[in-house]
Amino acid sequence: MTHKPRPDLLESPYAGLPTPRWPWQRSLQYRIVFTYSTVVFLILLLLITLIGIIIYDTQIEQADRQLEIEAFLARNALQDPLNGYITELKEHEQWRDQHGEPHTSSSAPDADDQKSNSANELQPPRTLRLQQAATLYAATIGTRVTILDPSGRPLADSRYPVTQLVNQGQQPEVQMALRKLDRRDIRVDPLSGMLMLYVAAPIQQDDAIVGVVQLSRPMTYILAKVQKLLTTVIVLGVLALVLVTVLGVLLGRRLVSPLIAMKEAALAIASGDLERQAPIETADELGALAYAFNRMVQVLRRSMEQQREFIANASHELRTPLTNIKLRSETLLDVGERDPALTRRYLAEIDSEADRLRRLSNTLLDLALLDEKIGSKQPPTERVDLAVLLRRVADIMELRMQQANLTLLRSVPNDLPLLRVAAEDIETILINLLSNAVNYTPAGGTVQLAAQVVNGRCQLRVQDTGPGILPEDLSHIFERFYRVDKAHSRRSAKAGNGTGAGLGLSIVQAQVEQMGGRIWVESPPGQGACFTVELPLDGA
Ligand code: ADP
């Protein structure tokens, strides 16, 4: 079958979609890439922060350890009695014991005052050797060296005159050194305004602390190293992000391509090309989706074919009686007045054909209603005594059986359960099956109506001793308009929903399924046909 594609459907597949906030939201591929890259970016950010902290800590630790070693060496040299530094420290201590705390830097006398007071005995002893030592160490190890007395007062400094310096006694590293413990401190040096790393070590004589050596180094030196390492990490991170984005674009394209193919297949199908299939490229959910999509289209196609077939069959069945009526009415119009016998005969035939038409249209309507209601019909509230119902149906059919010279056997136990079903539906079903049995069983045969409970379900059986149904017809007889012997069926006048048009069994099947049951037929060669209707028991 050829279909004209509808260009409007092919051109604007996004027309019915909500407007996205960002253009990239139109593409699943870019959504994947964006999400993927954002996640990687956040992970990288976290990693870089962590690495930064680790680098910073290790660098500080390293600088601190180095400074501590240097402080240790400096204080060892300072407390060596041969160097004579202790003497100066001791002198200073003695002087302080006698005169109390000298002026601190904030109130320190200026250079002129110092000169004018040089002879003054209130002036603390000079600390030339200590000053020399501070300068010497600073030059050797490249740090600032300050020597303090045990109260934290600066006695010598490698960079600034001690008069400019404030007491260091309260600084954490000095406090700890006075307790013979290690501790670093990072703070801004008020004189240089620079962030500095400080360590201090006690100078001892015979276990007594006579002074403190304080070393400090600018943090810029350490931070520059941290910055360099961190820059390398950030560059690597950005490279990783670029790589991930490129990979994301490639992977996204692979991932999305089956969906694009499916979209195109759907549009082609919507435009009428029902033969179109979505390619199944992967063994994952997308493959399963494509498979389900193709199955859906297949089912749709079959259902459309069935509908077309149904309409063709229905119009064919309607056309036959209509043609018969038309032929007879035309003849009657021509010669009816002259031939009363023919007129009567044709009128009777027209009446019979009109009846057939009515039955057929009723049956078609029933089928349409059953299709509409499948699965939606609520079970009736009242229960039906099946044994009573089956006996009534058998009584109804008894006369027809006798006329056809058939024996009706009943096998209906009295203890059948009460069923929540519509009595008239069960009656229609059984009358249809029994009518078929009457129609297809030769005179002298037997028809059996039986009921029993099997595995918690109620089974109703109609079995005859007729010619049965050939295996090749068995799977088709519940199809609409299917007849085994078309000529025979067309001729037979039937009770119930039967019209001789091959609709009776399809109606029966639809009714049984609507009750939540099922129907099947068995026809072993030479043993007639046996139709079984199985219904769920109450609450099953
Ligand atoms: P129809 O209304 O034309 O009888 P049905 O749907 O009732 O259509 O039956 C379909 C076909 O099944 C019939 O054409 C007939 O050949 C076959 N069939 C139905 N019941 C029996 C039976 N008891 N024995 C043999 N064939 C049967």
mmCIF file of C-alpha atoms in Angstrom, residues 309 475-483 502-503 506 509:
data_model
loop_
_atom_site.group_PDB
_atom_site.id
_atom_site.type_symbol
_atom_site.label_atom_id
_atom_site.label_comp_id
_atom_site.label_asym_id
_atom_site.label_seq_id
_atom_site.Cartn_x
_atom_site.Cartn_y
_atom_site.Cartn_z
ATOM 1 C CA GLU A 309 -11.627 -6.370 6.595
ATOM 2 C CA SER A 475 -7.949 -21.273 15.119
ATOM 3 C CA HIS A 476 -10.153 -19.055 12.935
ATOM 4 C CA ILE A 477 -13.728 -19.829 13.909
ATOM 5 C CA PHE A 478 -13.853 -17.055 16.559
ATOM 6 C CA GLU A 479 -12.813 -14.461 13.938
ATOM 7 C CA ARG A 480 -15.479 -12.102 12.715
ATOM 8 C CA PHE A 481 -17.217 -13.241 9.487
ATOM 9 C CA TYR A 482 -15.294 -16.520 9.449
ATOM 10 C CA ARG A 483 -17.354 -19.408 8.092
ATOM 11 C CA GLY A 502 -19.854 -15.944 10.714
ATOM 12 C CA LEU A 503 -20.457 -13.496 13.587
ATOM 13 C CA SER A 506 -17.101 -13.811 17.752
ATOM 14 C CA GLN A 509 -16.190 -14.796 22.617
#
